Short mmCIF file of C-alpha atoms and ligand atoms in Angstrom, two decimals:
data_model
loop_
_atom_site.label_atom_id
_atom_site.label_comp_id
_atom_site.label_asym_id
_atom_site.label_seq_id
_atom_site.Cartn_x
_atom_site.Cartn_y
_atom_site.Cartn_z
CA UNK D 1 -25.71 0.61 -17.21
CA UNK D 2 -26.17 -1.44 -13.65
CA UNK D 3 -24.74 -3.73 -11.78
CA UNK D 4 -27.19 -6.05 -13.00
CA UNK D 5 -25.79 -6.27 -16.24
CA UNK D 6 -22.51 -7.96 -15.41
CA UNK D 7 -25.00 -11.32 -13.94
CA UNK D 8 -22.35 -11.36 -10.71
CA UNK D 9 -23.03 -14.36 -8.74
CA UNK D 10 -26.07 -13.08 -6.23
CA UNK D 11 -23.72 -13.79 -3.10
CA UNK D 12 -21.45 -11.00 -5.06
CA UNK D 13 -24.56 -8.98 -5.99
CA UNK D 14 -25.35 -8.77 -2.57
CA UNK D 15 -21.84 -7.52 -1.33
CA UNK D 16 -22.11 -4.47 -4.11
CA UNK D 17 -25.99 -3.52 -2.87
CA UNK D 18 -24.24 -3.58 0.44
CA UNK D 19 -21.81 -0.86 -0.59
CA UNK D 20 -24.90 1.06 -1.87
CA UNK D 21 -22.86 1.82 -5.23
CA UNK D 22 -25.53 2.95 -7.75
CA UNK D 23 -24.38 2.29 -11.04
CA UNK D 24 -20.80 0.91 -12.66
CA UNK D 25 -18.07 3.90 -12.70
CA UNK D 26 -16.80 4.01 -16.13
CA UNK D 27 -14.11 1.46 -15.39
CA UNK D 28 -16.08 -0.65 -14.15
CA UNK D 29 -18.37 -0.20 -17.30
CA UNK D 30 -16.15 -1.00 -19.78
CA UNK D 31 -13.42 -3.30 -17.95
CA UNK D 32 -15.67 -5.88 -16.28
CA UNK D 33 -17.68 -7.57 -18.97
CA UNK D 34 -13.85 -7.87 -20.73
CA UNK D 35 -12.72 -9.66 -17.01
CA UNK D 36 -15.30 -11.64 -17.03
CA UNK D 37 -14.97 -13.18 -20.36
CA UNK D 38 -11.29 -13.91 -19.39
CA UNK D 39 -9.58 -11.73 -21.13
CA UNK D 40 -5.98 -9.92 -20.56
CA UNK D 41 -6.95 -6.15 -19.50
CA UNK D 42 -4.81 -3.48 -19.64
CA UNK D 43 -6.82 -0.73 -17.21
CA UNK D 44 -5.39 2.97 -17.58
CA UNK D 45 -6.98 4.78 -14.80
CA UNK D 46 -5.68 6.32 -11.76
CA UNK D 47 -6.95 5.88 -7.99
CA UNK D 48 -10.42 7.36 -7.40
CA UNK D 49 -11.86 5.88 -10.66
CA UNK D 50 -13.11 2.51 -8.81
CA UNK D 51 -10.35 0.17 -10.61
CA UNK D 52 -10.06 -1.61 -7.59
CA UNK D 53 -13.63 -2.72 -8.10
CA UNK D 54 -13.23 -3.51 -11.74
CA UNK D 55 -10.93 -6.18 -10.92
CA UNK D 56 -12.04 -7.71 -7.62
CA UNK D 57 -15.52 -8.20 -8.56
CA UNK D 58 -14.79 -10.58 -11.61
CA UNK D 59 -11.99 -12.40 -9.67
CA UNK D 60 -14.69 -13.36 -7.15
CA UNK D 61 -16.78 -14.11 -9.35
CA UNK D 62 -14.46 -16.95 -10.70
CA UNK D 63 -13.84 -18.03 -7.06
CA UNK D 64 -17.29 -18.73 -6.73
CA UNK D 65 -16.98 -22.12 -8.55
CA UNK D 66 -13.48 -24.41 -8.49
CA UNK D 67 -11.14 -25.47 -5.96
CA UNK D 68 -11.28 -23.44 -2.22
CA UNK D 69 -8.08 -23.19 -0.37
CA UNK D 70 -5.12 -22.31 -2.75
CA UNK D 71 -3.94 -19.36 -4.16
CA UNK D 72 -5.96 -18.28 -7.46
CA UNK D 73 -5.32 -14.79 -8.10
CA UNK D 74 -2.32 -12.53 -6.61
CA UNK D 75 -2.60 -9.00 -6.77
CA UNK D 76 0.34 -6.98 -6.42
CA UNK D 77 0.75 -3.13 -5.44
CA UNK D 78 3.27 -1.38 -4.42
CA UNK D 79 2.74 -0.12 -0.84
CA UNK D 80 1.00 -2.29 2.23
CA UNK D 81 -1.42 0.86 1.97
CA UNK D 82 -2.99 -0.16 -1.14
CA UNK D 83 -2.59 -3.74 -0.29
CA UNK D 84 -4.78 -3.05 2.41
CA UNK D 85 -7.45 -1.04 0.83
CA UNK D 86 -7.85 -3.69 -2.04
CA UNK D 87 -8.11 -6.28 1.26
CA UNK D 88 -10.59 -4.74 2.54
CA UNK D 89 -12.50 -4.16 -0.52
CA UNK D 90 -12.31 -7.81 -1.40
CA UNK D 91 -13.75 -8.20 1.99
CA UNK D 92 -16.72 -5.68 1.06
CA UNK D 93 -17.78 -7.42 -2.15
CA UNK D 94 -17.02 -10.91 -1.02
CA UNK D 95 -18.61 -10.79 2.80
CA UNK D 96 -21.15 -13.35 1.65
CA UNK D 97 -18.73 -15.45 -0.79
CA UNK D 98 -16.52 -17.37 2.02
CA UNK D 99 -13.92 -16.25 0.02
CA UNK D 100 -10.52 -15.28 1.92
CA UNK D 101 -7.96 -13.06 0.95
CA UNK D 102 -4.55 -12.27 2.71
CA UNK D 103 -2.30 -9.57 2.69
CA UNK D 104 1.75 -9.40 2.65
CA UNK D 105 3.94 -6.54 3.00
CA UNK D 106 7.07 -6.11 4.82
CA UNK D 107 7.18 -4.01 7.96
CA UNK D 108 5.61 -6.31 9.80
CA UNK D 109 6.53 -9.84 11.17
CA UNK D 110 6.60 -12.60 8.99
CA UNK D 111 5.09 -15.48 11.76
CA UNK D 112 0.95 -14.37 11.24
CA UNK D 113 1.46 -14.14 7.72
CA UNK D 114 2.62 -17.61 7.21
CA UNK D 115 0.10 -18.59 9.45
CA UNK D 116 -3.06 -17.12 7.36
CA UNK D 117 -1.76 -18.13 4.17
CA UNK D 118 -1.19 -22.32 6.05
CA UNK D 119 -4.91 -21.62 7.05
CA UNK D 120 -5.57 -21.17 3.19
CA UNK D 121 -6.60 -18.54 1.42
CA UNK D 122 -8.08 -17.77 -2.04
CA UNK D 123 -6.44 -14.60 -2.47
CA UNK D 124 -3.47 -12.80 -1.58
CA UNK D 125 -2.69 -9.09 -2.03
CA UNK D 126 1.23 -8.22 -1.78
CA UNK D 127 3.74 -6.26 -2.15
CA UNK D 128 6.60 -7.27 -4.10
CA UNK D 129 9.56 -7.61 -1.50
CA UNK D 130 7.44 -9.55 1.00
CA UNK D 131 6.64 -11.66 -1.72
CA UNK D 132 9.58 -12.96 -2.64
CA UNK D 133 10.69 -13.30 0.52
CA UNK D 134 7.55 -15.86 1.07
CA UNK D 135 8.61 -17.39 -2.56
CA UNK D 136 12.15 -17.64 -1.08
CA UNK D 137 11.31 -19.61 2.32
CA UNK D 138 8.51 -21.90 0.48
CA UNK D 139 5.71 -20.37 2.79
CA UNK D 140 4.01 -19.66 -0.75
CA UNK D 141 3.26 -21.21 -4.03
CA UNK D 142 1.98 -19.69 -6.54
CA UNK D 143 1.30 -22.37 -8.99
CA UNK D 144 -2.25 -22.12 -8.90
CA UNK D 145 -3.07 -18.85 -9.79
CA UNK D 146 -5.55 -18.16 -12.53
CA UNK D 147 -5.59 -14.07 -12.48
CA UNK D 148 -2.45 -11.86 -11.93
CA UNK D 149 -3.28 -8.24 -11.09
CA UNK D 150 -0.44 -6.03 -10.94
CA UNK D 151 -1.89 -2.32 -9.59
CA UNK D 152 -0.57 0.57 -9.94
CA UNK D 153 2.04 -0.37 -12.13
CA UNK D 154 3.52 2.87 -13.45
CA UNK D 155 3.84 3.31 -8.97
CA UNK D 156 5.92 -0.22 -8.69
CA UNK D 157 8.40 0.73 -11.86
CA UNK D 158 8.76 4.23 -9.90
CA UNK D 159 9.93 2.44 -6.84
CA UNK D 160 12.73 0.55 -8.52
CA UNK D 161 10.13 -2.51 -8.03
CA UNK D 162 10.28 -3.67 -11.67
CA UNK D 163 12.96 -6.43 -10.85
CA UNK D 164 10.92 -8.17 -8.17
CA UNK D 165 8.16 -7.78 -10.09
CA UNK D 166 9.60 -9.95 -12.71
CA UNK D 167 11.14 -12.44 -10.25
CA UNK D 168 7.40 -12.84 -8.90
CA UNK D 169 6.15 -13.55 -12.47
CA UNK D 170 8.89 -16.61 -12.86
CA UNK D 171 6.33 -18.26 -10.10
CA UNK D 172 2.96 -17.62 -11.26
CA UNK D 173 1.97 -20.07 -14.23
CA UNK D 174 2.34 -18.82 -17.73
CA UNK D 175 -1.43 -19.92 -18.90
CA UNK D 176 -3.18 -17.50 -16.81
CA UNK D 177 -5.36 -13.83 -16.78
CA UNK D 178 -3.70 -10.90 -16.30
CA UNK D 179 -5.09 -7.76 -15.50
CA UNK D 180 -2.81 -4.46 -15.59
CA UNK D 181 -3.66 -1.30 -13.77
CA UNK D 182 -1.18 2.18 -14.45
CA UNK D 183 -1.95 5.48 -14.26
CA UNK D 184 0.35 6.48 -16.39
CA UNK D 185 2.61 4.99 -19.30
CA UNK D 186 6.46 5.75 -19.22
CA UNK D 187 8.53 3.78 -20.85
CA UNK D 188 9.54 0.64 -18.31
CA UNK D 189 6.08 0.11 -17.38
CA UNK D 190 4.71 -0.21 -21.19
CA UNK D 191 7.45 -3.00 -21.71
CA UNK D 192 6.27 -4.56 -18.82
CA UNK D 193 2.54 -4.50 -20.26
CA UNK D 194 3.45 -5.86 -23.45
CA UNK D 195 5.54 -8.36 -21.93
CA UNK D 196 2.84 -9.91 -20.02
CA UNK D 197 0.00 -9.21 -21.66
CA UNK D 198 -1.63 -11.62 -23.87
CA UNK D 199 -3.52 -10.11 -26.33
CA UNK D 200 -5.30 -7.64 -24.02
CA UNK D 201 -8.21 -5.10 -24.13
CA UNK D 202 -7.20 -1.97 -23.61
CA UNK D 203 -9.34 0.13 -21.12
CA UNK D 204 -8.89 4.34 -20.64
CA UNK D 205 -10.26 6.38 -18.42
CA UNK D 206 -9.52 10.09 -19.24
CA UNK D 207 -5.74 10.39 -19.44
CA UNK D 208 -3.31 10.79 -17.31
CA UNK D 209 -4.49 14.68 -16.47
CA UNK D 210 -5.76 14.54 -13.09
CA UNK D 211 -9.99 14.18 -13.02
CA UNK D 212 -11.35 17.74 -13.72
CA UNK D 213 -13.94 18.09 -11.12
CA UNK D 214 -10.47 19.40 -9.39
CA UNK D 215 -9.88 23.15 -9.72
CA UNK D 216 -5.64 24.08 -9.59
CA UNK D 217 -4.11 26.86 -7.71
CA UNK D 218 -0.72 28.01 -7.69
CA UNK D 219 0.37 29.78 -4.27
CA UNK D 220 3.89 31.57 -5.37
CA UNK D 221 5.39 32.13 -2.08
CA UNK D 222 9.22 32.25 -0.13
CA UNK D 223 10.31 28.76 1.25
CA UNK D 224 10.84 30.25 4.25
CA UNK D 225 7.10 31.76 4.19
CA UNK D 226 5.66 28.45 3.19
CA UNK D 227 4.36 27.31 6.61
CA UNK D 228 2.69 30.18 7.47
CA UNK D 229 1.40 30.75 3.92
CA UNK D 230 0.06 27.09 4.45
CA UNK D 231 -1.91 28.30 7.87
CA UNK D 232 -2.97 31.33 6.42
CA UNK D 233 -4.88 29.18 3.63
CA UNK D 234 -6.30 26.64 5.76
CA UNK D 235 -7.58 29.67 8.15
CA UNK D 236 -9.18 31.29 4.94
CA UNK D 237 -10.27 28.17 3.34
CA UNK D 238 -13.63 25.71 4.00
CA UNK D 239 -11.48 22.77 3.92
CA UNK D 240 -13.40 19.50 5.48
CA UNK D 241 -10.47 17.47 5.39
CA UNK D 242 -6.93 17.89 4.04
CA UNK D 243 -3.80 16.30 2.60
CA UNK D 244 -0.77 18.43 2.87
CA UNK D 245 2.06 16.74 0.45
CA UNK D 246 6.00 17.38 1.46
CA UNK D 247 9.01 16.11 -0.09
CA UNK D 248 10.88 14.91 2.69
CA UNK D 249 9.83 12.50 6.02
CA UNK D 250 11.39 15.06 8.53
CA UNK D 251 9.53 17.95 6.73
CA UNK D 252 6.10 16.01 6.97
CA UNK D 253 6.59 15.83 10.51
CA UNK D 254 7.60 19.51 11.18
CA UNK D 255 4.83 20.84 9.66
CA UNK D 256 2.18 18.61 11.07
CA UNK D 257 3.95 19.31 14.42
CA UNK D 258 3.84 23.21 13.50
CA UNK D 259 -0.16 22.56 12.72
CA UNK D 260 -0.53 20.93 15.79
CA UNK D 261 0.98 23.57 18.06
CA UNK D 262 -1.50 25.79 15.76
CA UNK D 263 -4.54 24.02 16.95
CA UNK D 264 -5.36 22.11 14.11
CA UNK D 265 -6.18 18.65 14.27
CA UNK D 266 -2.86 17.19 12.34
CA UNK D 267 -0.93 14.21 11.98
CA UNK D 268 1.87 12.87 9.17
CA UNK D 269 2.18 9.92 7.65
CA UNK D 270 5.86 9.19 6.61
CA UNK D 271 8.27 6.45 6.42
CA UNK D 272 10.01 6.59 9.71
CA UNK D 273 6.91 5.61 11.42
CA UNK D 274 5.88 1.85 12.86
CA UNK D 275 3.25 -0.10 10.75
CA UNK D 276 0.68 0.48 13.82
CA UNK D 277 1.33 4.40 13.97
CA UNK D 278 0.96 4.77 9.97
CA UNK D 279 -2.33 2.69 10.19
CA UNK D 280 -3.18 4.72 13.72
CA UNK D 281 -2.71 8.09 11.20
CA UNK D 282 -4.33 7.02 8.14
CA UNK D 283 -7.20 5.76 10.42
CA UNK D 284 -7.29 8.88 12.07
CA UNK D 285 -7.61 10.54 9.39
CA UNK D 286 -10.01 8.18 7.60
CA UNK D 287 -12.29 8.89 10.08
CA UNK D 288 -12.32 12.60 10.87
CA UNK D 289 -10.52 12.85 13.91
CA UNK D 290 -7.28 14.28 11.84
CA UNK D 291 -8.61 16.96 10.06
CA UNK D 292 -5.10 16.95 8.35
CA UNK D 293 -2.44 14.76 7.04
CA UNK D 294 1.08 15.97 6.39
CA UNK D 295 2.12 13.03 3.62
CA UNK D 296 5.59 11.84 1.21
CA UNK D 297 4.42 10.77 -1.59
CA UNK D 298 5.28 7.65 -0.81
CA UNK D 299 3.79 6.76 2.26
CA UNK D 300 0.16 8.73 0.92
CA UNK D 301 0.70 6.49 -2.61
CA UNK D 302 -2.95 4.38 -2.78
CA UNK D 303 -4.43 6.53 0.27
CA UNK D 304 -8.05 6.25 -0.33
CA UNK D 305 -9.75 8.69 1.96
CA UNK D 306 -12.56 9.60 -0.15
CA UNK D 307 -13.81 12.92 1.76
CA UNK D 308 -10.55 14.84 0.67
CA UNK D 309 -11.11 18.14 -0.12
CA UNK D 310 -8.11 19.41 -0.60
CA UNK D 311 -4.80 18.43 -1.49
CA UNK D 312 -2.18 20.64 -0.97
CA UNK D 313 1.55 20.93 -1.98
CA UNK D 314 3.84 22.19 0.58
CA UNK D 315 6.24 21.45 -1.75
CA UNK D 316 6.30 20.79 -5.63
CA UNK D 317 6.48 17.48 -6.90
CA UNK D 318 9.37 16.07 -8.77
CA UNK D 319 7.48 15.01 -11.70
CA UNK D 320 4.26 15.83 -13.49
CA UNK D 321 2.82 12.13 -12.85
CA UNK D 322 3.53 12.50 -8.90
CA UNK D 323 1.36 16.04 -9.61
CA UNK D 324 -1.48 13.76 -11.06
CA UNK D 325 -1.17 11.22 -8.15
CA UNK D 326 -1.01 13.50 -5.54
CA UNK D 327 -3.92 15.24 -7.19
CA UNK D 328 -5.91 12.19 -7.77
CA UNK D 329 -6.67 11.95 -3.94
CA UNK D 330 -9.15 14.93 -4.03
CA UNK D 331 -12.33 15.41 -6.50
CA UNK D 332 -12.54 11.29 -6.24
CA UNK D 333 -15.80 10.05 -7.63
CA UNK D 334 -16.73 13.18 -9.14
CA UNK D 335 -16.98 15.08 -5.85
CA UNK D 336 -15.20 18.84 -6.21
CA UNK D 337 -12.25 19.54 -4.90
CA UNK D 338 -9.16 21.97 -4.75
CA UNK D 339 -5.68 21.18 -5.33
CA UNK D 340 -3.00 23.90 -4.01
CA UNK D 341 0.15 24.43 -4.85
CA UNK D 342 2.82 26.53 -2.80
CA UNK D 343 5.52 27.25 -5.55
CA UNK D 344 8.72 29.15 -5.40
CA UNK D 345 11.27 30.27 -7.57
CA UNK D 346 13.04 27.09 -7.84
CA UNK D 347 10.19 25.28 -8.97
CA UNK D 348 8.84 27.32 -12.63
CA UNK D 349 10.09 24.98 -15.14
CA UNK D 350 7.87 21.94 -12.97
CA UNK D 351 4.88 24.71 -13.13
CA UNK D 352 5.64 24.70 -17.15
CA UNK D 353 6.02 20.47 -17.05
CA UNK D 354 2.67 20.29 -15.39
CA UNK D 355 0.78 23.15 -17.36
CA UNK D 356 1.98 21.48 -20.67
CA UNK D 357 0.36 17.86 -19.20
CA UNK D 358 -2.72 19.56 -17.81
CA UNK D 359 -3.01 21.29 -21.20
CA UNK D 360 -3.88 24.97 -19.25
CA UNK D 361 -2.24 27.47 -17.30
CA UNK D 362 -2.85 27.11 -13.68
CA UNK D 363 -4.50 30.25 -11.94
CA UNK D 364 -1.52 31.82 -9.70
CA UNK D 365 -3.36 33.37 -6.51
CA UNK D 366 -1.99 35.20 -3.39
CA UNK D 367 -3.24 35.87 -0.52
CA UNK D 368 -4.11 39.91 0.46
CA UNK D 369 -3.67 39.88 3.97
CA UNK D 370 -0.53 38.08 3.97
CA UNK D 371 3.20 39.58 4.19
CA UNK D 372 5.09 38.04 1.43
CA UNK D 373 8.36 39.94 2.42
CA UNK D 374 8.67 38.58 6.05
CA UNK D 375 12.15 38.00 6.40
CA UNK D 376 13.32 34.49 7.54
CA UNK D 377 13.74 34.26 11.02
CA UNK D 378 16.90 34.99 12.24
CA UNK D 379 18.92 31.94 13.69
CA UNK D 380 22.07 31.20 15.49
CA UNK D 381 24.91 30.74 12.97
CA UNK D 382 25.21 27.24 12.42
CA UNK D 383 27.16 25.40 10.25
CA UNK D 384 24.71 24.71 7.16
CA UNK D 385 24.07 20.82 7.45
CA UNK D 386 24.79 19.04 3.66
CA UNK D 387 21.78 19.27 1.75
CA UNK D 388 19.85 21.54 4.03
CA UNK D 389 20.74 25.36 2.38
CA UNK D 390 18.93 27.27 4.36
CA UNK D 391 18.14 31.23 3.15
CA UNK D 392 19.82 33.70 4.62
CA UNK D 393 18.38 35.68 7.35
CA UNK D 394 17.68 38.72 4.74
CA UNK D 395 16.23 37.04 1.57
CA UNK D 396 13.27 37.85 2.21
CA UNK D 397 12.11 38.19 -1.69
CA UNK D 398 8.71 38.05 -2.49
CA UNK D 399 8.62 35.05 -5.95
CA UNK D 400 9.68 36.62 -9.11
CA UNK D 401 6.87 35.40 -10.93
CA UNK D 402 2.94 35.40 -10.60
P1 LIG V 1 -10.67 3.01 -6.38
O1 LIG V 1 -10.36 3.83 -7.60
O2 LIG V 1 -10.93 1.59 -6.70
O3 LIG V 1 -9.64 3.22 -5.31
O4 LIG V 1 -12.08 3.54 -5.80
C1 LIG V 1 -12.24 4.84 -5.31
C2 LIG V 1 -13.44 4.97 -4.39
O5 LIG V 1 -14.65 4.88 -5.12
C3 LIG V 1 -13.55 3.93 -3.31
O6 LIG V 1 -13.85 4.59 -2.10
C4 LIG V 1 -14.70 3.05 -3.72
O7 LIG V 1 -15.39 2.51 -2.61
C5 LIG V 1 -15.57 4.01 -4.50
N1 LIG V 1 -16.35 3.37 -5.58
C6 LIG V 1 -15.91 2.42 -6.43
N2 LIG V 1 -16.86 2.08 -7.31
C7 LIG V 1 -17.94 2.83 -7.04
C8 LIG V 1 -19.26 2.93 -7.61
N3 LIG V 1 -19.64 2.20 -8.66
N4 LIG V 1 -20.10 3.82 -7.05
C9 LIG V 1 -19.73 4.58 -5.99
N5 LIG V 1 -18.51 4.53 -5.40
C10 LIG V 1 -17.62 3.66 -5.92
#
C-alpha cells in the first residue's frame, strides 16, 4: 500500500513526500481510509506506531474544503509533550495547507494562548485542565468542531483526567467524528470508548505487549548498587542514545547529576522543572547533545525521540502498562532496540505481572566484572526521613533471585 492510495489532497501529499515516509505504517493502513470516510475510530496502538499520522492526515484533509478560522477538530492528550509533538506534526503534513493549529497546556501563561486562538485557528491540540480553563473564561468555543481526537486515552484515565475529559465533551457538539487512540484497555477507559463512540471501527495494532523488535533484560541488582550497576552498563553497552526511567522527580535528578559528574552527557526531565528547561532537555536530547535522559514516567509520557536505543529502568514500574509505555520509546518504527531492567528483591511479583503480559520469561543477566556485594556506603546516622528507608550500612545482599 502507498500514500497514494488514500487520494490526500496534493497540498497534503506534498507535506507526507516532504517527510520522506515510504509507505503507510500499519495504522495508518488500516485507520485512514475508515477516517476518511467519516467514521468513529477506535485506534489501539501505542506511541511509535505512527497514530499520530493516522489521524492528522484525514483531519486536514477535511480542512482543506469548509469554513477557515474556527475550531474544527480538538485533539486532546494528556501531557503538553504530546500536545506538542502532534503540533508539530500537524505542522509537517499541513506546511502547504494554510491550515493552523494551536496548542494549550497549563504551565505556561494563559495571555499568548488567547491571543493565537483570537487570531483563529483550525485546530487546537490540548490538554484537558488548560482546556477547561479556556471553556471557563469564554476564550474558547468549541461548537464547531467536526472531529474529536482524544490520544492516549488509557494515559488521560491514568492521570485522574477522566473527569475533565468529560466536562470537555459537554462543549464539543454531539453530531460529530470521533477518533479514539489507547494503548491499552482497562476498565475506565473502555467506558469512555463506548460512551463516545458512535458505531466505530475498531483498529489493532499488535496488543498491548510492547513492539518485538525490542529485546528485554532483567539486571537483578541491590538498590543501593543500582547507580553504579547503571554506569557499569552504559560503559559496557553501544548505546547511541538513552532513556533512563526513575520513579521519583528527586531520583531523576540525582542520577542524571551522578551521570554528569561521570562524564556522560545527561540531563532529566521531571516535573519540578520550568516549561522552557523541560523543552531545553527534551530538545537536548532530541538532538544528540544529551546522550541521556533521566525521565518519571510522567514527564517522558508521549516523548518521541525516535533514535532511542535503549530504555532503561532504574527502577521498576508500578504497572505492567507503564512497562509497555516506557518500553514503547525504543525499537520505534521497527528499528532494534534494548530495554533494561534493574530489579531487586522488592520488585519479583511486577517481574511475574510483566512476564505473564509479555507472554515469556525475560532473560535475567549480570554483569561479570561487577561487585554485587558492595556494601552501601556508610553514612552519618540520620534520622530516616518518612518514606525514604534507606538500607543499612551492612545489607549488602546480592538479589535472591536470578
Ligand atoms: P507516532 O506513533 O505517531 O508517535 O509516530 C512515531 C514516529 O514514526 C514519528 O517519529 C513519525 O514521524 C514516524 N512515522 C510515522 N509514520 C511513518 C511512516 N509512514 N513512515 C516512516 N516514519 C513514520
Amino acid at each position: 500500500m502507498s500514500f497514494e492510495s488514500f487520494n490526500l489532497h496534493p497540498r497534503i501529499a506534498a507535506g507526507v513526500r516532504a517527510l520522506d515516509y515510504e509507505a503507510p505504517t500499519p495504522i495508518q493502513a488500516k485507520a485512514i481510509p475508515h477516517v476518511l470516510q467519516g467514521r468513529d475510530v477506535l485506534g489501539l496502538a501505542q506511541t511509535g506506531t505512527g497514530k499520530t499520522a493516522a489521524f492528522v492526515l484525514p483531519i486536514l484533509q477535511r480542512l482543506m474544503e469548509g469554513p477557515r478560522g474556527r475550531v474544527r477538530a480538538l485533539v486532546v492528550a494528556p501531557t503538553r509533550e504530546l500536545a506538542e509533538q502532534i503540533h508539530k506534526a500537524i505542522g509537517d503534513f499541513g506546511r502547504q495547507t494554510r491550515t493552523r493549529s494551536a496548542t494549550i497546556y497549563g504551565g505556561v501563561a494563559m495571555g499568548p494562548q488567547i491571543h493565537k486562538l483570537r487570531q483563529g485557528v483550525e485546530i487546537v491540540v490540548a490538554c484537558p485542565g488548560r482546556l477547561l480553563d479556556h471553556l471557563g473564561q469564554g476564550t474558547i468555543t468549541l461548537e464547531h468542531v467536526e472531529v474529536l481526537v482524544l490520544d492516549e486515552a488509557d494515559r488521560m484515565c491514568d492521570m485522574g483526567f477522566l473527569p475533565d475529559v468529560r466536562k470537555i465533551l459537554k462543549h464539543v457538539p454531539a453530531r460529530r467524528q470521533t477518533l479514539f487512540f489507547s494503548a491499552t484497555m482497562p476498565d475506565d477507559t473502555r467506558q469512555l470508548a463506548h460512551d463516545i463512540l458512535h458505531n466505530p471501527v475498531t483498529v489493532q495494532i499488535g496488543h498491548t505487549a510492547p513492539v518485538n523488535t525490542v529485546s528485554h533484560a532483567l539486571y537483578p541488582v541491590a538498590q543501593h548498587l543500582k547507580t553504579a550497576l547503571l554506569m557499569e552498563l552504559l560503559r559496557h553497552t553501544d548505546t547511541e542514545s538513552v532513556l533512563v526511567f526513575t520513579r521519583t522527580k528527586h531520583r531523576a535528578r540525582r542520577v542524571a547529576e551522578q551521570l554528569k559528574k561521570a562524564g556522560y552527557r545527561a540531563t532529566s526531565l521531571q516535573g519540578n522543572l520550568s516549561q522552557n528547561q523541560r523543552q531545553a532537555a527534551l530538545d537536548g536530547f532530541r538532538k544528540g547533545s544529551f546522550q541521556i535522559l533521566v525521565a518519571t514516567d510522567i514527564a517522558a509520557r508521549g516523548l518521541d525521540v525516535s533514535r532511542i536505543s535503549h530504555v532503561i529502568n532504574y527502577d521498576m514500574p508500578d504497572t505492567a502498562d507503564a512497562y509497555t509505555h516506557r518500553i514503547g520509546r525504543t525499537g520505534r518504527m521497527a528499528r532494534t532496540g534494548d530495554a533494561f531492567t534493574l530489579v531487586t528483591d522488592d520488585d519479583t511479583a511486577m517481574v511475574r505481572t510483566i512476564e505473564r503480559v509479555l507472554g515469556a520469561r525475560l532473560e535475567r543477566r549480570t554483569l561479570p566484572e561487577f561487585n554485587y556485594t558492595a556494601p552501601a556506603p556508610e553514612r552519618p546516622a540520620q534520622p530516616a526521613r518518612r518514606g525514604q528507608g534507606r538500607q543499612p550500612a551492612t545489607a549488602a545482599k546480592a538479589p535472591r533471585w536470578r
